[in-house]
Amino acid sequence: MTVVRTWVLPVLRILIWAVIAVALVVLAFRGSGGDADPAGASGAPGVDLGSPEIPVGRGTVTNTVSVQGAIAADPAVPVKATAAGTVSRLHVSPGATVAVGDKLLDVRYEEERDPVVGTDAEGNPTSTPRDPLVRVVTVTATAAGRLATLDVLKDQVVAVGDAVGTISPGTLSVTASLSQADQFRLLSPPGTAEVTVTGGPAPFTCTGLTLGAPQGEDDQATAGVDPMTGMPITATTTARCAVPAGVTVFSGMAATVAIQAGEVADALVVPVTAVQGSVQNGTVWVPGADGTPEERPVTLGLTDGQQVEITGGLTEGESVLEFVPVPDDAAADPYGMGGPYG
């Protein structure tokens, strides 16, 4: 056993490492041989890295933008004083149900009057002051709902425009954040959207669809993740529509909002991968006479995210490259870092 451990095992290790070294040297010389033809040697065909050509066809494009949103309570409507003076009477208490035009409170103020000008018995001019004219302005409800707050007291002094209370409308809306790509697809949005509430009632149509800036912190949701940087994308536009009466949902519930912004049938279409640009104008590449791809400007219509309508610049049956060509930047980027910024 001593002989085996001392001589045999070390010799076997040396032989194994020698075989590995020889194999690596052989592989290195074969891989770097200038006359070697990998395709011919292996019999495998070469790989074509060019973009395949596809014909321009016809199809139906349905521009439906589907985004994730939530049910939210409509914000309270502020009540503001319409005159400067003193609160002389409160007509309602917080929590009361009010309709548009209902009296909420009175504001009393005094209006100075000019003195009475005359002459005395001797013909001298006189000026007799008059008491101020007392006026009362009634602040009314500008929205229907529940008087959530009433932030003034009797005999309190208020100025024009001071917030004196809020009215909660008691209605709900569906809100959803839109990414930049969503906004481009909704340049002409409809007035309604189809809403599906997770675990809730059957899908329903919400009305009064509007696109605008978020109304509060609850709407400042992220619209996704930037595929280049991995950072969240903050949406700057929110879609909002009203939940119809009779639909049982609650604030905070998750919902899927589907906005159909147009449909076109029997349209000229190409895959979105073939077009550089996505709104109104774009560029495609067509095979040239010598086989070199040539740029062709086109005008664009609707898109469903998979294919895009071509409204000008191409005819049915023409060939285009299925993928937008990527310029060879190997010389400018020898280390494969993806451009000057990595």
Coordinates of C-alpha atoms in Angstrom, one line a residue, residues 1-15:
M1 CA 0.0 0.0 0.0
T2 CA 2.9 2.3 0.7
V3 CA 4.3 1.8 -2.8
V4 CA 0.9 2.4 -4.4
R5 CA 0.4 5.7 -2.5
T6 CA 4.0 6.8 -3.0
W7 CA 4.5 5.9 -6.8
V8 CA 1.4 4.6 -8.5
L9 CA -1.2 7.3 -7.7
P10 CA 1.1 10.3 -8.4
V11 CA 2.1 8.7 -11.8
L12 CA -1.6 8.2 -12.7
R13 CA -2.4 11.8 -11.9
I14 CA 0.5 13.0 -14.1
L15 CA -0.8 10.8 -17.0

